[in-house]
Each structure stands twice: as C-alpha cells, then as structure tokens.
Tab-separated table of C-alpha atoms in Angstrom:
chain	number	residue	atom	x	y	z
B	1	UNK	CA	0.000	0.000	0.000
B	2	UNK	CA	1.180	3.490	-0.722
B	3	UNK	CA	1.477	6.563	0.886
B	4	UNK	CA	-2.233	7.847	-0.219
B	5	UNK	CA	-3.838	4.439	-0.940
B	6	UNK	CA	-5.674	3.904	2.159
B	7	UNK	CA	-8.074	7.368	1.678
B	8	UNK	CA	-8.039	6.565	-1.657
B	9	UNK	CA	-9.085	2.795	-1.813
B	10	UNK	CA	-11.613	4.512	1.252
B	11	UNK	CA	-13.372	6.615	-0.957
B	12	UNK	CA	-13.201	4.110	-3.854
B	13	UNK	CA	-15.090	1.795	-1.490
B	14	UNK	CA	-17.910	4.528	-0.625
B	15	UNK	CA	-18.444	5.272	-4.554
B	16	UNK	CA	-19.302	1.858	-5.531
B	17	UNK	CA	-21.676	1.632	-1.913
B	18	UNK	CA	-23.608	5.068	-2.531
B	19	UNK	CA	-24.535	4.212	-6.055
B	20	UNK	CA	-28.215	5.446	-7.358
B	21	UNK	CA	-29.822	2.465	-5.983
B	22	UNK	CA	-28.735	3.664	-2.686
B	23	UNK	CA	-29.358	8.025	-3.016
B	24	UNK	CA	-33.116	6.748	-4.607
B	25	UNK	CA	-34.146	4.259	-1.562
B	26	UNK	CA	-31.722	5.574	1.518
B	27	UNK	CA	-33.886	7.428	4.266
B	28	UNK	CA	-32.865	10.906	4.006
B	29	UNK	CA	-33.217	11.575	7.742
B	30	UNK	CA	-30.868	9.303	8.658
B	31	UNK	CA	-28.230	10.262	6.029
B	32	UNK	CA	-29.114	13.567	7.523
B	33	UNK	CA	-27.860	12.396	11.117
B	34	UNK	CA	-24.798	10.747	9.725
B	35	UNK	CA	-23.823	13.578	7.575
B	36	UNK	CA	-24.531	16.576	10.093
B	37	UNK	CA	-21.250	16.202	11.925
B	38	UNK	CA	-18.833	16.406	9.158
B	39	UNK	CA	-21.014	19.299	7.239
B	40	UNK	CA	-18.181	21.975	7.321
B	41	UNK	CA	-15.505	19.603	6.383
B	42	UNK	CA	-17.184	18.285	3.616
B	43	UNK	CA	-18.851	21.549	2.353
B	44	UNK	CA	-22.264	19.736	2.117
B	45	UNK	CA	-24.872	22.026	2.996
B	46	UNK	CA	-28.392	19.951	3.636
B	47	UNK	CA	-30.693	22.857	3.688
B	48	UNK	CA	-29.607	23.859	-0.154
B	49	UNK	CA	-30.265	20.794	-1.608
B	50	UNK	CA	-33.442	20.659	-3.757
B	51	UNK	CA	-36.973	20.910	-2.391
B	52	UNK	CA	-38.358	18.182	-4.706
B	53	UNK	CA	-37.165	14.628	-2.983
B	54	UNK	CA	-36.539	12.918	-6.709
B	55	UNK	CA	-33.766	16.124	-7.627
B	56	UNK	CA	-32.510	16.049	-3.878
B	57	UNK	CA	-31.782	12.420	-4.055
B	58	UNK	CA	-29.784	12.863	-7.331
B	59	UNK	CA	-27.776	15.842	-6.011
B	60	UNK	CA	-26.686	13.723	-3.199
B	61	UNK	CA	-25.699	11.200	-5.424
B	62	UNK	CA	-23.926	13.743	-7.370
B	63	UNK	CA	-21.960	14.587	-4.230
B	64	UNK	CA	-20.751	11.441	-3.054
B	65	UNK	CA	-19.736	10.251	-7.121
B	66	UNK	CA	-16.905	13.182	-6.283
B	67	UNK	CA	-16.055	11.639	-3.043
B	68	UNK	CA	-12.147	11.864	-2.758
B	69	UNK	CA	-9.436	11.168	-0.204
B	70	UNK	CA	-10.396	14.742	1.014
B	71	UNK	CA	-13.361	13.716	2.614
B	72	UNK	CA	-12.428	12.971	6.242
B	73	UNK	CA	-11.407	9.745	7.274
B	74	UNK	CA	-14.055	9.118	9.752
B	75	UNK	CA	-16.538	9.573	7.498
B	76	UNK	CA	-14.947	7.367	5.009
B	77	UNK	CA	-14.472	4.852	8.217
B	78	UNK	CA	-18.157	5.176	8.985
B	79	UNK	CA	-19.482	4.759	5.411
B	80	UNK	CA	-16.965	1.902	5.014
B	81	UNK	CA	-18.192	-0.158	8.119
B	82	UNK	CA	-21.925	0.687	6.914
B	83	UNK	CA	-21.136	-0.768	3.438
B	84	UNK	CA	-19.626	-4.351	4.852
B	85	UNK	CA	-22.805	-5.077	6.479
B	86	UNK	CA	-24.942	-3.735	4.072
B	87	UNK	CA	-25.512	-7.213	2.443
B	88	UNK	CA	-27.673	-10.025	2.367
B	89	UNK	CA	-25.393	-11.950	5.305
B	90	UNK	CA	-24.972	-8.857	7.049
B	91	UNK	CA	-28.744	-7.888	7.516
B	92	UNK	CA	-29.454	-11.301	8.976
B	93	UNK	CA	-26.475	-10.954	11.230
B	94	UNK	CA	-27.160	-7.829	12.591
B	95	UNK	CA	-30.791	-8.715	13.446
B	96	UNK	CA	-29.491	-11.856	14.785
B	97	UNK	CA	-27.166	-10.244	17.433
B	98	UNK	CA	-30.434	-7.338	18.204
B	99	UNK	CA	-32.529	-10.827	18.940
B	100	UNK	CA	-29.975	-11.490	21.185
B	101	UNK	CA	-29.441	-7.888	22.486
B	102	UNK	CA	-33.636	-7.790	22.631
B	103	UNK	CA	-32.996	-4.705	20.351
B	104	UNK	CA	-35.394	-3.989	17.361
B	105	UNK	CA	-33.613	-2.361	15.011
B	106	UNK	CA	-36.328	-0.539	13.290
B	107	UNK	CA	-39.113	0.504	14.823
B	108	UNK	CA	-42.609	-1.671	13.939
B	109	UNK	CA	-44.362	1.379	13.237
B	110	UNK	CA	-42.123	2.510	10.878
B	111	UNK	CA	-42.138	-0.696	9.054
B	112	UNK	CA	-45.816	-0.676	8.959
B	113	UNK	CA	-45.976	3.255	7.529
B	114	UNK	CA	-42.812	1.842	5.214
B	115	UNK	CA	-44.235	-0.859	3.718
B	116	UNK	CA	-41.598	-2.689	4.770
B	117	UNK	CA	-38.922	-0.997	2.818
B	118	UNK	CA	-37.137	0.163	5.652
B	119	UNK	CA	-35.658	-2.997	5.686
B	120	UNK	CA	-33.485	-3.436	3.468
B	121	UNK	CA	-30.018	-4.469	4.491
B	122	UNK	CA	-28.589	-0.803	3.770
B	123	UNK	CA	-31.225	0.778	5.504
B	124	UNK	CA	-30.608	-1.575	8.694
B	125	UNK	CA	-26.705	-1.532	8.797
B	126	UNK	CA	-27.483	2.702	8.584
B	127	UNK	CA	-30.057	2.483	11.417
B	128	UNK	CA	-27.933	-0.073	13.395
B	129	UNK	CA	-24.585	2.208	12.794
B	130	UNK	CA	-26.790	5.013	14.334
B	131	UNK	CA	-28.943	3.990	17.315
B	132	UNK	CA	-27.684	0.555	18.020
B	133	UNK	CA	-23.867	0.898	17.857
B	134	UNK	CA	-23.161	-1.584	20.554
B	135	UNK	CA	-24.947	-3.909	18.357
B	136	UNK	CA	-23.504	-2.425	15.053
B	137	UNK	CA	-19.895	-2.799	16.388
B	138	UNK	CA	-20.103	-6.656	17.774
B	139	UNK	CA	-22.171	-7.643	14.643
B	140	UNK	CA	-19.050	-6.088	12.283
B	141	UNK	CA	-16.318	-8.010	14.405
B	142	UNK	CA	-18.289	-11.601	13.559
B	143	UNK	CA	-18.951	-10.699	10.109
B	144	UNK	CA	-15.072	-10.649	9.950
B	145	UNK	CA	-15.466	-14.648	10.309
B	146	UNK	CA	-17.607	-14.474	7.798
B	147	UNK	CA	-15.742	-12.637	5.204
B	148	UNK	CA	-12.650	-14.849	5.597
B	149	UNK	CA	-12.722	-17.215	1.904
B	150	UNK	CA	-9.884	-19.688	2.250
B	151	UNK	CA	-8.417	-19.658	5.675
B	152	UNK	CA	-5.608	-22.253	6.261
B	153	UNK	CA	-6.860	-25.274	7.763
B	154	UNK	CA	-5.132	-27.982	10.367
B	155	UNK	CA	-6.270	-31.186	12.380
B	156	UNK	CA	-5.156	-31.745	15.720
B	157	UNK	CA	-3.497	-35.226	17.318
B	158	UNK	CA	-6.995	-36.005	18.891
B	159	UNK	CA	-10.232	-35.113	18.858
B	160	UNK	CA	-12.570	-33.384	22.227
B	161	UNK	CA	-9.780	-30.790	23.510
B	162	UNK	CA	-11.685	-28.521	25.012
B	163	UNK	CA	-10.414	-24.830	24.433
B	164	UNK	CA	-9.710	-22.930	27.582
B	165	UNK	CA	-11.097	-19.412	26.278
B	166	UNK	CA	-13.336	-19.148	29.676
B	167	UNK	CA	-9.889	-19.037	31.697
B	168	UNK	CA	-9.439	-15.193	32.196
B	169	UNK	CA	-5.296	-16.122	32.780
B	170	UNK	CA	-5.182	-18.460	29.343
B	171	UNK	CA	-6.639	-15.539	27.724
B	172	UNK	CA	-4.390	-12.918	28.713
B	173	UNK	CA	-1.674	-15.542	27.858
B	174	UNK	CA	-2.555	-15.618	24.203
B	175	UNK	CA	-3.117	-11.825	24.119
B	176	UNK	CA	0.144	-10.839	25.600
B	177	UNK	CA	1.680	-13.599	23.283
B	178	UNK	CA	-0.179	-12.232	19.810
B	179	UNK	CA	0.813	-8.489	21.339
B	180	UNK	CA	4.172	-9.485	21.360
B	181	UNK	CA	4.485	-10.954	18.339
B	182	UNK	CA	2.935	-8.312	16.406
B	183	UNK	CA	4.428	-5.794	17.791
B	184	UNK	CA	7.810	-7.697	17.034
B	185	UNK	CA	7.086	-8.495	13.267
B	186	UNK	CA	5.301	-4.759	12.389
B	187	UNK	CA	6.531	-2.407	15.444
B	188	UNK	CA	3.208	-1.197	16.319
B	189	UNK	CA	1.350	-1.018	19.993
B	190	UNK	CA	-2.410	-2.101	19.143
B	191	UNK	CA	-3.136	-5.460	19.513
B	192	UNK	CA	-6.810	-6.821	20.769
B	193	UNK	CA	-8.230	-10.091	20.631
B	194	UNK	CA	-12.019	-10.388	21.239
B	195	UNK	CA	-13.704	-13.571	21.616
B	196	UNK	CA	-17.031	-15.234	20.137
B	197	UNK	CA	-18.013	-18.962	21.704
B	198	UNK	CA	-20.854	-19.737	19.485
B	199	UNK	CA	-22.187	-23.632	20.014
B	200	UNK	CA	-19.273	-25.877	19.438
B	201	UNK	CA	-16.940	-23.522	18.544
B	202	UNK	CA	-15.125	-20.814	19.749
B	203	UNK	CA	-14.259	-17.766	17.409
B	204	UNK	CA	-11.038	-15.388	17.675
B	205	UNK	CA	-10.786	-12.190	16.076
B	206	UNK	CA	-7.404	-10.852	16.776
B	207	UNK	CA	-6.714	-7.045	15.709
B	208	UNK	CA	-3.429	-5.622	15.136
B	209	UNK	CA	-1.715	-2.595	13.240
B	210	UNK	CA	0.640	-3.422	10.677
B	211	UNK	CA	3.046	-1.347	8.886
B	212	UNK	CA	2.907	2.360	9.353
B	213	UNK	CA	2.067	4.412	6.229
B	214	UNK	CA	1.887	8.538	5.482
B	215	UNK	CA	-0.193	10.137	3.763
B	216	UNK	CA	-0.414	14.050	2.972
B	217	UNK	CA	-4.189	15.232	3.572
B	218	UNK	CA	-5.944	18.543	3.773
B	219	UNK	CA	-6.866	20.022	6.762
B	220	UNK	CA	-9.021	23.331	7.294
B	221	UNK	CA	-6.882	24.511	4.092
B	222	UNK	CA	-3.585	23.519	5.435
B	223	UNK	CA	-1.233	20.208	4.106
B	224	UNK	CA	-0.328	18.034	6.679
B	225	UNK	CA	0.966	14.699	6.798
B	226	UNK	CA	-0.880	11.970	8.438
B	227	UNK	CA	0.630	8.701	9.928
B	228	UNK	CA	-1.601	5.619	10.534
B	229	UNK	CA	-1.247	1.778	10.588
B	230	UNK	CA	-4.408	-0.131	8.429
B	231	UNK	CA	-5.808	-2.778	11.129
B	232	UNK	CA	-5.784	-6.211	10.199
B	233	UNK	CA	-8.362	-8.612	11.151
B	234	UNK	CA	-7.104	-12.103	11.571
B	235	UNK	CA	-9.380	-14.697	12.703
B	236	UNK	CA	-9.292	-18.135	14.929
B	237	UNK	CA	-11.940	-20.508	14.626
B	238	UNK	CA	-11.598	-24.200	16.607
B	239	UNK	CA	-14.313	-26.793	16.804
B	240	UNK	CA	-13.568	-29.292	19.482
B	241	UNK	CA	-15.163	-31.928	18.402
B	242	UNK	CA	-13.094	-32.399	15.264
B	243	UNK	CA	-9.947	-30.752	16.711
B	244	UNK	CA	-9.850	-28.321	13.817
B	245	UNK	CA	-8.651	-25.224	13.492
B	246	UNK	CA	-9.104	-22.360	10.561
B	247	UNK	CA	-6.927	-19.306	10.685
B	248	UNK	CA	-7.137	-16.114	8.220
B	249	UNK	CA	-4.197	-13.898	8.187
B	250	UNK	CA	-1.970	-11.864	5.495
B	251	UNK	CA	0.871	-13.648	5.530
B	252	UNK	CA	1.154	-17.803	5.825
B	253	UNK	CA	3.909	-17.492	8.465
B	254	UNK	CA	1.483	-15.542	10.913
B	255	UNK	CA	-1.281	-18.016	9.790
B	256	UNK	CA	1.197	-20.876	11.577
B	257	UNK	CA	2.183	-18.481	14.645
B	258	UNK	CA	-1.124	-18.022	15.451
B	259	UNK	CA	-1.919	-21.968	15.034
B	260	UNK	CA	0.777	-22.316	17.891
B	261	UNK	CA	-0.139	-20.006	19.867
B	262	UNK	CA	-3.860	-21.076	19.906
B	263	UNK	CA	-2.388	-24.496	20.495
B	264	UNK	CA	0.020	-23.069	23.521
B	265	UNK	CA	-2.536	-21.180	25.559
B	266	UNK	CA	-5.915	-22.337	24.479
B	267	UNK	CA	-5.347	-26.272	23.895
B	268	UNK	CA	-1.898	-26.253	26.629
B	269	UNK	CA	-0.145	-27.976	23.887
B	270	UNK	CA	2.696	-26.292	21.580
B	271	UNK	CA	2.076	-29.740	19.775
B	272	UNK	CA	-1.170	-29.983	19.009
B	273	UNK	CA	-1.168	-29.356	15.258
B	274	UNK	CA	2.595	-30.857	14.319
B	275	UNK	CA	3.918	-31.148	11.068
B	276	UNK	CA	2.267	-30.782	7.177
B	277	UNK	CA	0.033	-34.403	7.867
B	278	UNK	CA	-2.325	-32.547	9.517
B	279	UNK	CA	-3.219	-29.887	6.218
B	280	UNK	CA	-3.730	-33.137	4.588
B	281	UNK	CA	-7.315	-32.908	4.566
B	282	UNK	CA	-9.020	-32.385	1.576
B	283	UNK	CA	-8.614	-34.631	-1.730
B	284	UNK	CA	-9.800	-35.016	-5.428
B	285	UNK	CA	-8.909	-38.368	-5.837
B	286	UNK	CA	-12.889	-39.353	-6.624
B	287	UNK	CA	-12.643	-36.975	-9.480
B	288	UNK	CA	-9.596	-37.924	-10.416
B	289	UNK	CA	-10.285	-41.558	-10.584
B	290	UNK	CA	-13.539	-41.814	-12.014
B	291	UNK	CA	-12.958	-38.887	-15.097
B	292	UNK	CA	-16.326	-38.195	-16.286
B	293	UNK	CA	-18.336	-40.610	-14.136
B	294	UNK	CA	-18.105	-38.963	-11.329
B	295	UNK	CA	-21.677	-37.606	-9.951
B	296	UNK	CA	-21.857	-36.026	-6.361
B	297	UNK	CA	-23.958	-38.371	-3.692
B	298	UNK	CA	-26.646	-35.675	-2.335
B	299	UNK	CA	-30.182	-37.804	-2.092
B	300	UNK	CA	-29.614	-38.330	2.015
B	301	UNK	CA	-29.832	-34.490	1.771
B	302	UNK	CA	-33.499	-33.380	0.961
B	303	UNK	CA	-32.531	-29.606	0.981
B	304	UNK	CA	-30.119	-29.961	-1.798
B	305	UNK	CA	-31.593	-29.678	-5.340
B	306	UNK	CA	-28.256	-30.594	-7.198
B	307	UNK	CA	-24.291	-30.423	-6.562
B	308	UNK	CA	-22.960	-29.308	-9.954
B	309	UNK	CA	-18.807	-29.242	-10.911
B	310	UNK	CA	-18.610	-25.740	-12.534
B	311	UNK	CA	-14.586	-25.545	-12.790
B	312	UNK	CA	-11.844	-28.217	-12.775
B	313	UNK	CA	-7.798	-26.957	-13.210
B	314	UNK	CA	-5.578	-29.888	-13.884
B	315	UNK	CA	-1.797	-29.875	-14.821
B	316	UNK	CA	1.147	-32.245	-14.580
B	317	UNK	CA	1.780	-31.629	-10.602
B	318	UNK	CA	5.140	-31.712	-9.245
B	319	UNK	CA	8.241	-34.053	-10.299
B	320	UNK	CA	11.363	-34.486	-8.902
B	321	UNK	CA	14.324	-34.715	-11.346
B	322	UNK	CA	17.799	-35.204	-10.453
B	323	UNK	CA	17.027	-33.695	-6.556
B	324	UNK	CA	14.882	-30.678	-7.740
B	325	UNK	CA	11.588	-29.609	-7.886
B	326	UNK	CA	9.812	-29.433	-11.337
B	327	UNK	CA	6.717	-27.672	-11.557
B	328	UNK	CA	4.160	-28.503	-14.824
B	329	UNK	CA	4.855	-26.234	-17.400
B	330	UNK	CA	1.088	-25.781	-17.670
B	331	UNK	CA	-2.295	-26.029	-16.529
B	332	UNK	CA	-5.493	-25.893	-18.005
B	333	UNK	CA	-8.647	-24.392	-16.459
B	334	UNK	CA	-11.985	-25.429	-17.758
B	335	UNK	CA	-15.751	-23.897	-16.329
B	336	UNK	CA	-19.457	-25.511	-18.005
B	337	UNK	CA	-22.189	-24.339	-16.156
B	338	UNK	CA	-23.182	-27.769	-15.190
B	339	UNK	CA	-20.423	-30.422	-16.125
B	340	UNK	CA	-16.897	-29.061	-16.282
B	341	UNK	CA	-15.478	-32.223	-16.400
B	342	UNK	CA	-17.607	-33.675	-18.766
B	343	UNK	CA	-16.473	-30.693	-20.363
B	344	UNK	CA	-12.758	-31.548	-19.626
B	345	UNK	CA	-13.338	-34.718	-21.226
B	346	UNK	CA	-15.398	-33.165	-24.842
B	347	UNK	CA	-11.997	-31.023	-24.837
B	348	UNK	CA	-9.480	-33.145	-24.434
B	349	UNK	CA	-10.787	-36.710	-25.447
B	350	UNK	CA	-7.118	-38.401	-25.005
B	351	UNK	CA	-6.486	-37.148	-21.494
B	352	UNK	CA	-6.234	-39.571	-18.378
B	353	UNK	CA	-7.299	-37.724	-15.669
B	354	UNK	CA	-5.645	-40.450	-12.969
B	355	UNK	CA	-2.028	-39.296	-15.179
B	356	UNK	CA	-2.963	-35.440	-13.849
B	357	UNK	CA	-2.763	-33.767	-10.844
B	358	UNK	CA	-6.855	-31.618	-9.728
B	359	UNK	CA	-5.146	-28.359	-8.475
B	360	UNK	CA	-9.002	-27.371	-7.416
B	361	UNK	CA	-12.249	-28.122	-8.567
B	362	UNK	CA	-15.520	-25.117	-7.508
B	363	UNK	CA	-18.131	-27.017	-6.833
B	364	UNK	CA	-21.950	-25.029	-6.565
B	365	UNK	CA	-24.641	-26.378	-4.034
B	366	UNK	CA	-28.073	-25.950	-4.688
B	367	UNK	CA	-30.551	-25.560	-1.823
B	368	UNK	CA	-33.926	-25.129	-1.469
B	369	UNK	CA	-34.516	-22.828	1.282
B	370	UNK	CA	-38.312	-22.273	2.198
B	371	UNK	CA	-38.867	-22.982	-1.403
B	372	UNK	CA	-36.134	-20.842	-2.733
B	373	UNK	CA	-33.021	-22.213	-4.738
B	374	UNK	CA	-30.276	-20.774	-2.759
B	375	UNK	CA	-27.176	-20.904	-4.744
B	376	UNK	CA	-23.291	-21.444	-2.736
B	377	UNK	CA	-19.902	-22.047	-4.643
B	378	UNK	CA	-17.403	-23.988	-2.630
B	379	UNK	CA	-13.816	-24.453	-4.100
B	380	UNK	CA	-11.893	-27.197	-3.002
B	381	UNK	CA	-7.728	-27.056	-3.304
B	382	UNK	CA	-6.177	-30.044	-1.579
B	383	UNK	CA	-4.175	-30.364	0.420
B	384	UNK	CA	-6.213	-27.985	3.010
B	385	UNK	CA	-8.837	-25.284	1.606
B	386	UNK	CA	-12.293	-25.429	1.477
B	387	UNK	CA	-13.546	-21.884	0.809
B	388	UNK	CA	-16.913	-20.467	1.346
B	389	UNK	CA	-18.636	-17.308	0.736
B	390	UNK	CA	-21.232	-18.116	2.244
B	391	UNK	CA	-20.978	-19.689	5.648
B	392	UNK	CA	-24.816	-20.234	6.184
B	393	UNK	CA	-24.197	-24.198	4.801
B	394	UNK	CA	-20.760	-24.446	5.930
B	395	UNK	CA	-21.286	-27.477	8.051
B	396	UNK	CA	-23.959	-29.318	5.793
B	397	UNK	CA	-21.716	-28.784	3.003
B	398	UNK	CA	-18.892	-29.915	4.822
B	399	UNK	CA	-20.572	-33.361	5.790
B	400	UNK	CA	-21.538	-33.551	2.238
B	401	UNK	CA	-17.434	-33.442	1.078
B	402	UNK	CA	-17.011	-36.102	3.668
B	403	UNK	CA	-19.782	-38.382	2.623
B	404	UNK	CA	-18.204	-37.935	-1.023
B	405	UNK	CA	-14.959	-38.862	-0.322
C-alpha cells in the first residue's frame, strides 16, 4: 500500500456503496444524522439541496460520485463499516445479534408506515450504525469470520480438547503472546483479541496494526501529513469436536504463529497441530479416478436440489528430477455451467485424468430454502482449503465433502 492508498481505496469503497440504488431508496433523515457532523468539512450544505425529494436524491448522489481522499477519514471509516454489512449476510447478522441484544432495530411502526422498505439491508446496517452501535460494532467483528474465503486449515493429534477461552489467565496468555508478536514483526502497539463462543466452537478475532504508512491530507486549508497503521483482522476458529482449526491472516507465516499459539494457551499444547500431515485434509482423488463418471452423492440431503462441478484446473503436478523440484509447465482451467469435467473430457478426449494432478475443482450447491433455490460455490484445493462465501451451509456442506470422499 502506498502513501495515499488507504483514503483513496476509502473513498473508492464509498463510490461503488452510494450508487443510485442507494441516493433513490436511503432514508434521508438518517443520512441527515450521519452527515450533520462532518457538514463543514465536507462543504455539504443539507438545507440547499433541492426541495423536490426525486432532484434532492440525485444531487446527493452527485456529491458522493466526487467523493475523494479529502473527505475525512471518519466519514470514510463510517461509510466503510456501513457498506460491509450492508448485504444479504450482514442484515441477517445484525438482526441476529439485536434478537440477542432484545434490540429492534427498526421501529414496527415505521415498518408498517414503510411498507416494509425500511428494511433493506442498507437501511438496517445505517439504522444499526446510528442507534444501536453496541450492536452495530459486535455484529461487524463476527462478520469478519464471515468474510474470511480460504483460511488455512489444520487437524489436531486427537479429537474433544476442550479450548480454555473461559480461563481469564489463558486468555491474557494468548493476548500478551499475539501483542508481542505483532508488535515484534510490524513495530506497532495495538493489539486486541475479542472472543465469540458460538455452540461448538469458539471464534477469535485478533486485531493488530501493521506497517505504518503517510499520507499528505488537507486540513481546514492547510497540508499536513498523516501517519496511521491499516488494522488487520485475523481470525481463529476451533471446533472441538473435530480438533480443527481455521486461521485467516496476510501472511502464511502468521497463519502458523497463530496456530501455535492457539495451540500453547488455548489447547496447553505447543504440539497440538505438528507437522504438514495434519493440512492433509481435503482430496480429489474421486474426481480424479472416475474422469467423467463422477456424480456427487446428495439424495440423504433433501434440501439440496443438485451439486454441480462448474470448474476443474488440472496440470502435470510436481516431479522431482535429479534432486529438484519441477513444476508442470502448464495447466489448463476449464468452467461448463453444469459439467466441467464432462467438459474436460469433450476437450481433451485423449487425457487420463488419474495421469494429472486436480489443483481445485468449484463445486456449486443448490438448496432449497423455504422454497427458494439458494445458490453457494465452494472451491476445493487439496491439500487444506475449502472456501466459502457463504458460511450459512458451511457445516452441511462440509458433511456432504465427507460423505463424497
């Protein structure tokens, strides 16, 4: 990242989230309150806008389509947050956590003189951001476990270790440890780590600063330079009952620090997760072994309409000649919106697929939620990723991989 990348990329962000659809359908009152306290720095007087809603909705468009790295950073913060839960997963997260807080995020009288427009998942991440920000701010740290799309992935010796994250002293252990090694490998001083049991699992989100950056900015007419460290959100999720762990961070060699010191102060074992065995976990050898035959097994699942194969990459793997490493000299990617490998197969009638190495395959689930075909993509890249966007099936799907082999 350079120097003016982070205000930049910021207001980037905000220009693709207030986009017509959002100036036409966003309640102006609350844009109002969220606007109000950066008026001055922004220049954006609300009373001149036009009297006529339609033309005062399309000047604020106008406005934010010139958004820049001058507007302040807050702002940009603020809109940012708003934006990552202003989804489909991030509406039924937030009113999730208010079920739990006992919070209703919009009034029922206002849905009732709405029509129910009021919530839409914009409208409630806006609301939420405003007059629930307790429930705003825990909502955005667990959508960070949603986010994550291929986290690394390792098996412990045995299954039923019990983490220790209601120990107040292993907890403080694993911070102080995380500090410290952050603060090591970037030079910073923020490190938190925040924790989510939710059933059988237990969820880690550990924020740190990483490398410092400058940036000159404008302010009240004046250059000035600013200094600031972009947080990183790194996650830890471990299910007991498997002995599994997932970690998301930048880099693969904090991915494996964090693995040991999960396994340290959570599981009292440095040892838990040794060697590369244990990322041994996923495998294409079904796919590779029966070619074009190969159909997924869904019919114990009722909810799932179809499992289709919608991309397949294949190459020549690894060799080793004379002590050395050789890499394939190619690959070859192939996506059919039902049959890739069939598709494989129409392509390249001659080719063995037991002579190749699978470097992934995507595969896309079908369910039928409350008589609605909801669609998921999983991709699956032996030796250990299984990556989601969307973690509503992540279990089901993942006893479906196992049932296939």
């Amino acid at each position: 990242m350079n120097n003016d990348s982070w205000t930049a990329n910021m207001a980037k962000n905000v220009k693709k989230f207030v986009n017509r659809e959002f100036a036409r359908t966003v309640d102006l009152d609350l844009l109002k309150r969220l606007l109000e306290p950066y008026a001055s720095m922004i220049a954006f007087d609300w009373d001149a806008l036009p009297a006529d809603e339609n033309d005062k909705r399309e000047a604020i468009f106008e406005f934010f389509r010139r958004t820049d790295e001058r507007f302040p950073a807050e702002l940009l913060d603020a809109l940012h947050k708003i934006m990552v839960l202003s989804d489909t997963n991030g509406a039924r997260l937030l009113q999730e956590q208010a079920d739990l807080a006992g919070v209703n995020l919009v009034p029922k009288e206002e849905i009732e003189e709405s029509d129910g427009r009021h919530l839409t998942p914009r409208h409630l991440a806006l609301r939420a951001y405003l007059d629930h920000r307790a429930v705003f701010d825990k909502t955005l740290d667990i959508h960070a476990f949603w986010s994550v799309r291929s986290p690394s992935e390792w098996v412990g010796v045995q299954e039923n270790v019990e983490s220790r994250h209601d120990d107040e002293t292993a907890r403080t252990a694993l911070k102080a440890a995380a500090s410290a090694y952050f603060a090591n490998r970037y030079l910073g001083r923020y490190c938190d780590v925040r924790w989510y049991p939710e059933g059988d699992e237990v969820q880690i989100l550990v924020l740190h600063g990483k490398n410092a950056m400058t940036a000159n900015v404008e302010d009240n007419g004046a250059e000035r330079t600013l200094a600031y460290r972009e947080i990183a959100q790194d996650t830890i999720r471990y299910h007991a009952a498997s002995g599994r762990v997932w970690i998301s961070a930048s880099a693969a060699v904090e991915r494996k620090k964090l693995r040991d010191l999960f396994a340290e102060h959570m599981l009292g074992d440095c040892e838990f997760f040794p060697g590369d065995d244990n990322q041994r976990l996923y495998t294409l050898d079904p796919i590779r072994k029966q070619g074009a035959a190969f159909r997924f097994h869904h019919a114990w699942d009722p909810q799932v309409l179809c499992v289709l194969v919608k991309e397949i990459q294949v190459d020549e793997g690894e060799h080793d000649v004379d002590g050395k490493t050789r890499y394939s000299p190619w690959a070859m990617t192939v996506r059919d919106s039902r049959d890739a490998i069939g598709r494989l197969i129409d392509l390249a009638p001659d080719v063995d697929l037991e002579d190749l190495r699978i470097g992934y395959v995507k595969l896309e689930f079908r369910f039928n939620v409350d008589g609605k075909e909801v669609r998921v993509i999983v991709k699956v890249k032996p030796p250990n990723v299984a990556s989601f966007r969307d973690h509503s099936f992540e279990k089901q799907i993942m006893e479906h991989l196992e049932r296939n082999g």
